Coordinates of C-alpha atoms in Angstrom, one line a residue:
X1 CA 19.9 44.9 44.6
X2 CA 18.6 47.2 47.8
X3 CA 14.7 47.8 48.2
X4 CA 15.0 51.5 47.8
X5 CA 16.6 50.8 44.5
X6 CA 14.1 48.3 43.4
X7 CA 11.0 50.6 44.5
X8 CA 12.2 53.5 42.7
X9 CA 13.7 51.6 39.5
X10 CA 10.1 50.1 39.6
X11 CA 8.4 53.6 39.3
X12 CA 10.9 54.6 36.8
X13 CA 10.2 51.5 34.6
X14 CA 6.1 52.4 35.0
X15 CA 6.8 55.7 33.0
X16 CA 5.9 57.7 36.1
X17 CA 7.7 60.7 37.9
X18 CA 9.3 59.6 41.3
X19 CA 8.1 62.1 43.9
X20 CA 10.0 62.3 47.6
X21 CA 8.3 64.8 50.1
X22 CA 10.8 66.0 53.1
X23 CA 9.7 66.4 56.6
X24 CA 12.0 67.6 59.6
X25 CA 11.4 64.9 62.4
X26 CA 10.1 66.5 65.4
X27 CA 8.7 69.3 63.9
X28 CA 5.2 68.7 64.7
X29 CA 2.6 70.5 67.2
X30 CA 3.1 66.9 69.0
X31 CA 6.7 66.7 68.6
X32 CA 7.8 63.3 67.7
X33 CA 4.4 61.9 68.6
X34 CA 3.4 63.5 65.3
X35 CA 6.0 61.5 63.2
X36 CA 3.8 58.6 62.5
X37 CA 0.6 60.3 61.6
X38 CA 2.7 63.0 59.0
X39 CA 4.5 59.8 57.4
X40 CA 1.2 57.9 57.1
X41 CA -0.5 61.1 55.6
X42 CA 2.6 61.4 52.9
X43 CA 2.2 57.6 52.2
X44 CA -1.5 57.6 51.6
X45 CA -1.2 60.6 49.2
X46 CA 1.0 58.5 47.2
X47 CA 4.7 59.6 48.2
X48 CA 7.3 57.3 46.3
X49 CA 9.5 57.7 49.5
X50 CA 9.9 59.9 52.3
X51 CA 12.9 62.0 53.5
X52 CA 13.2 62.5 56.9
X53 CA 15.3 65.1 58.4
X54 CA 17.3 64.8 61.8
X55 CA 17.6 68.3 63.4
X56 CA 21.0 69.6 63.8
X57 CA 22.5 72.8 65.4
X58 CA 24.6 73.7 62.2
X59 CA 22.9 72.5 59.3
X60 CA 25.5 73.5 56.4
X61 CA 23.1 72.5 53.5
X62 CA 19.6 73.8 54.7
X63 CA 17.9 77.0 53.8
X64 CA 16.1 79.1 56.5
X65 CA 13.0 77.6 56.0
X66 CA 14.3 73.8 57.0
X67 CA 16.7 75.2 59.4
X68 CA 13.8 76.7 61.5
X69 CA 12.1 73.8 61.5
X70 CA 15.3 72.1 62.9
X71 CA 15.2 74.6 65.6
X72 CA 11.7 74.2 66.3
X73 CA 12.4 70.3 66.7
X74 CA 15.2 70.8 68.8
X75 CA 13.1 72.8 71.2
X76 CA 10.5 69.9 71.3
X77 CA 13.2 68.1 73.1
X78 CA 14.2 66.1 69.8
X79 CA 17.1 64.0 69.8
X80 CA 18.8 61.4 67.4
X81 CA 18.1 58.8 69.8
X82 CA 14.3 59.4 70.4
X83 CA 13.8 59.7 66.5
X84 CA 15.4 56.0 66.0
X85 CA 13.4 54.6 69.0
X86 CA 10.2 56.1 67.3
X87 CA 11.0 54.8 63.8
X88 CA 11.4 51.5 65.5
X89 CA 7.8 51.5 66.3
X90 CA 6.4 52.7 62.7
X91 CA 5.0 50.2 60.1
X92 CA 5.0 51.6 56.6
X93 CA 5.2 50.3 53.3
X94 CA 6.6 53.7 52.0
X95 CA 10.5 53.4 52.2
X96 CA 12.1 56.2 54.2
X97 CA 15.5 58.1 53.8
X98 CA 17.2 59.7 56.9
X99 CA 19.0 63.0 55.9
X100 CA 21.4 63.7 58.9
X101 CA 24.9 65.2 59.2
X102 CA 27.7 62.9 60.5
X103 CA 28.2 64.4 63.9
X104 CA 24.9 63.0 65.5
X105 CA 25.6 59.7 63.9
X106 CA 29.1 59.7 65.1
X107 CA 28.1 60.7 68.5
X108 CA 25.4 57.8 68.5
X109 CA 27.9 55.4 67.1
X110 CA 27.6 54.7 63.5
X111 CA 27.5 50.8 63.9
X112 CA 24.8 51.2 66.4
X113 CA 22.9 53.8 64.5
X114 CA 23.0 51.4 61.5
X115 CA 22.0 48.4 63.5
X116 CA 19.2 50.1 65.2
X117 CA 17.5 51.1 61.9
X118 CA 18.2 47.9 60.2
X119 CA 14.6 46.7 61.0
X120 CA 12.7 49.9 60.6
X121 CA 11.3 51.3 57.1
X122 CA 14.2 53.1 56.7
X123 CA 16.1 52.3 53.3
X124 CA 18.0 54.9 52.4
X125 CA 20.6 57.4 54.1
X126 CA 21.7 60.8 53.3
X127 CA 24.9 62.4 54.7
X128 CA 25.4 65.9 53.0
X129 CA 29.0 66.7 54.9
X130 CA 30.3 63.2 54.6
X131 CA 33.0 63.3 51.5
X132 CA 32.9 60.5 49.0
X133 CA 36.7 60.0 50.2
X134 CA 35.3 59.1 53.7
X135 CA 32.4 56.9 53.0
X136 CA 34.1 53.8 54.7
X137 CA 33.3 55.2 57.8
X138 CA 29.8 54.3 57.4
X139 CA 29.7 52.2 54.1
X140 CA 31.3 49.0 55.6
X141 CA 28.2 48.9 58.3
X142 CA 25.5 49.1 55.6
X143 CA 27.1 46.3 53.7
X144 CA 24.8 43.5 55.3
X145 CA 21.6 45.8 55.3
X146 CA 18.9 46.9 53.2
X147 CA 20.1 50.7 53.9
X148 CA 21.6 52.6 50.8
X149 CA 24.3 55.4 51.2
X150 CA 22.5 58.0 48.8
X151 CA 25.4 60.2 46.7
X152 CA 24.7 64.0 46.2
X153 CA 26.0 65.2 43.0
X154 CA 26.3 69.0 42.8
X155 CA 26.4 71.3 39.8
X156 CA 30.1 72.3 40.3
X157 CA 30.9 68.5 40.2
X158 CA 32.9 67.7 37.3
X159 CA 32.3 64.9 34.8
X160 CA 35.0 62.3 36.0
X161 CA 34.2 62.9 39.9
X162 CA 30.4 62.5 38.8
X163 CA 31.3 58.9 37.5
X164 CA 33.1 58.0 40.7
X165 CA 30.2 59.4 42.8
X166 CA 27.8 57.3 41.1
X167 CA 29.7 54.2 40.2
X168 CA 28.7 52.1 42.8
X169 CA 25.9 54.2 44.2
X170 CA 22.7 52.5 45.5
X171 CA 19.1 54.0 46.2
X172 CA 19.0 56.9 43.6
X173 CA 21.5 59.8 42.7
X174 CA 20.5 62.9 44.4
X175 CA 21.2 65.5 41.8
X176 CA 21.9 69.1 43.5
X177 CA 19.8 71.6 41.2
X178 CA 21.1 74.8 42.7
X179 CA 24.4 75.8 44.3
X180 CA 24.1 76.8 47.6
X181 CA 21.3 75.8 50.4
X182 CA 17.6 74.1 50.1
X183 CA 14.9 76.7 49.7
X184 CA 16.5 78.9 47.1
X185 CA 13.8 79.5 44.2
X186 CA 14.1 80.9 40.6
X187 CA 17.9 80.7 40.6
X188 CA 18.8 77.7 38.5
X189 CA 21.7 77.8 35.9
X190 CA 21.2 77.9 32.2
X191 CA 23.0 74.6 31.7
X192 CA 21.1 73.1 34.2
X193 CA 19.0 70.7 31.8
X194 CA 22.0 69.4 30.2
X195 CA 24.0 68.8 33.4
X196 CA 21.0 66.6 34.5
X197 CA 20.6 64.9 31.1
X198 CA 24.5 64.1 31.1
X199 CA 24.0 62.7 34.7
X200 CA 20.8 60.8 33.9
X201 CA 22.4 59.1 31.0
X202 CA 25.7 57.8 33.1
X203 CA 23.6 56.9 36.1
X204 CA 22.5 53.2 36.2
X205 CA 20.0 54.0 38.9
X206 CA 17.3 56.5 39.1
X207 CA 18.4 60.3 39.4
X208 CA 16.2 62.8 41.5
X209 CA 16.3 66.3 41.4
X210 CA 16.1 68.4 44.7
X211 CA 16.8 71.8 46.1
X212 CA 14.8 74.8 45.1
X213 CA 12.2 72.1 43.7
X214 CA 8.6 73.9 44.7
X215 CA 6.0 73.9 42.1
X216 CA 4.1 71.5 39.7
X217 CA 5.8 73.2 36.8
X218 CA 9.6 72.2 38.3
X219 CA 7.8 68.8 38.5
X220 CA 7.1 68.8 34.9
X221 CA 10.5 70.2 34.4
X222 CA 12.7 68.0 36.4
X223 CA 10.9 64.8 35.0
X224 CA 11.9 65.8 31.4
X225 CA 15.7 65.6 32.0
X226 CA 15.7 63.1 35.3
X227 CA 13.4 60.7 36.9
X228 CA 11.7 62.6 39.5
X229 CA 12.1 65.4 42.2
X230 CA 12.7 65.9 45.9
X231 CA 10.7 68.4 47.6
X232 CA 11.5 69.9 51.0
X233 CA 11.4 73.6 51.9
X234 CA 7.6 74.0 50.2
X235 CA 6.4 70.6 52.1
X236 CA 8.1 71.9 55.3
X237 CA 6.6 75.3 55.4
X238 CA 3.0 74.3 54.4
X239 CA 2.9 71.6 56.9
X240 CA 4.1 73.9 59.6
X241 CA 1.5 76.8 58.5
X242 CA -1.7 74.3 58.5
X243 CA -1.8 73.9 54.7
X244 CA -2.0 70.1 54.9
X245 CA -4.5 70.1 51.9
X246 CA -2.1 72.1 49.9
X247 CA 0.5 69.4 50.7
X248 CA -1.7 66.5 49.9
X249 CA -2.3 67.9 46.6
X250 CA 1.1 68.7 45.7
X251 CA 2.1 65.0 46.7
X252 CA -0.9 63.3 44.7
X253 CA -0.2 65.1 41.7
X254 CA 3.6 64.9 41.6
X255 CA 3.6 61.1 42.4
X256 CA 1.0 60.4 39.7
X257 CA 2.9 62.5 37.1
X258 CA 3.0 60.4 33.8
X259 CA 6.2 60.7 31.9
X260 CA 5.6 62.2 28.4
X261 CA 6.3 60.6 25.2
X262 CA 8.6 63.5 23.9
X263 CA 10.8 63.0 26.6
X264 CA 12.9 60.4 24.4
X265 CA 13.3 63.1 22.1
X266 CA 14.1 65.9 24.5
X267 CA 16.7 63.9 25.9
X268 CA 18.5 63.2 22.3
X269 CA 18.3 66.9 21.5
X270 CA 20.0 67.4 24.8
X271 CA 22.7 65.0 24.3
X272 CA 23.3 66.0 20.7
X273 CA 24.0 69.5 22.1
X274 CA 26.2 68.1 24.8
X275 CA 28.4 66.1 22.1
X276 CA 28.3 69.7 19.9
X277 CA 25.8 68.2 17.4

């Protein structure tokens, strides 16, 4: 079992919610030179893990806040090679998860990319535009490393395909809470809780909910039907606008969230309704 899986499973077993903030590498007043400070700040405030975005010129899954952050990062001269080199200099106990599109990795060289990250705090990899059917373009290079390839499961994914996506998954399951791009709020489907409860029941590793998660109310809601949350646009916007105290409070409270005893009964009621009972 890879480190990311063990780490998040331990938090789940402790009955605490998992809280993963997202940041865009290079979106800082000091460019990549500020990356280490931001990671340390999030780690010190209790982040369960940290998702590090790689700027890309055509980010199909990113909403406007993260897309703008990527453009700011690119204007700062950020490149994938520079990010990898910076990550090689950072020492951190909190596991990192790199979120990137496939094209930059392909241009870098998949095998070299994995090898260069092997001895860094990076323990997970998310590639939203890499279909499950083409995972063999990346996964073989990860087998001898401690880096997990994290699958995304959307609301429109049928149950049979969900089972395929999560069958051999490592790290965690990224459950996409909305149809569309990141940052959309208040547009959840009515059957979202049932979808997440079903996915949680099927998965053997932690399930985290992302896309549109921004408040402590969201944290409470999704901790009732999954194992925790990923918060991106809210973190990125607040850091960019100088509201570090707000970020610290959200990360601290989110990572200290205690699962409620009534969660078990909540799951039973949802699953019963799924089975038509």
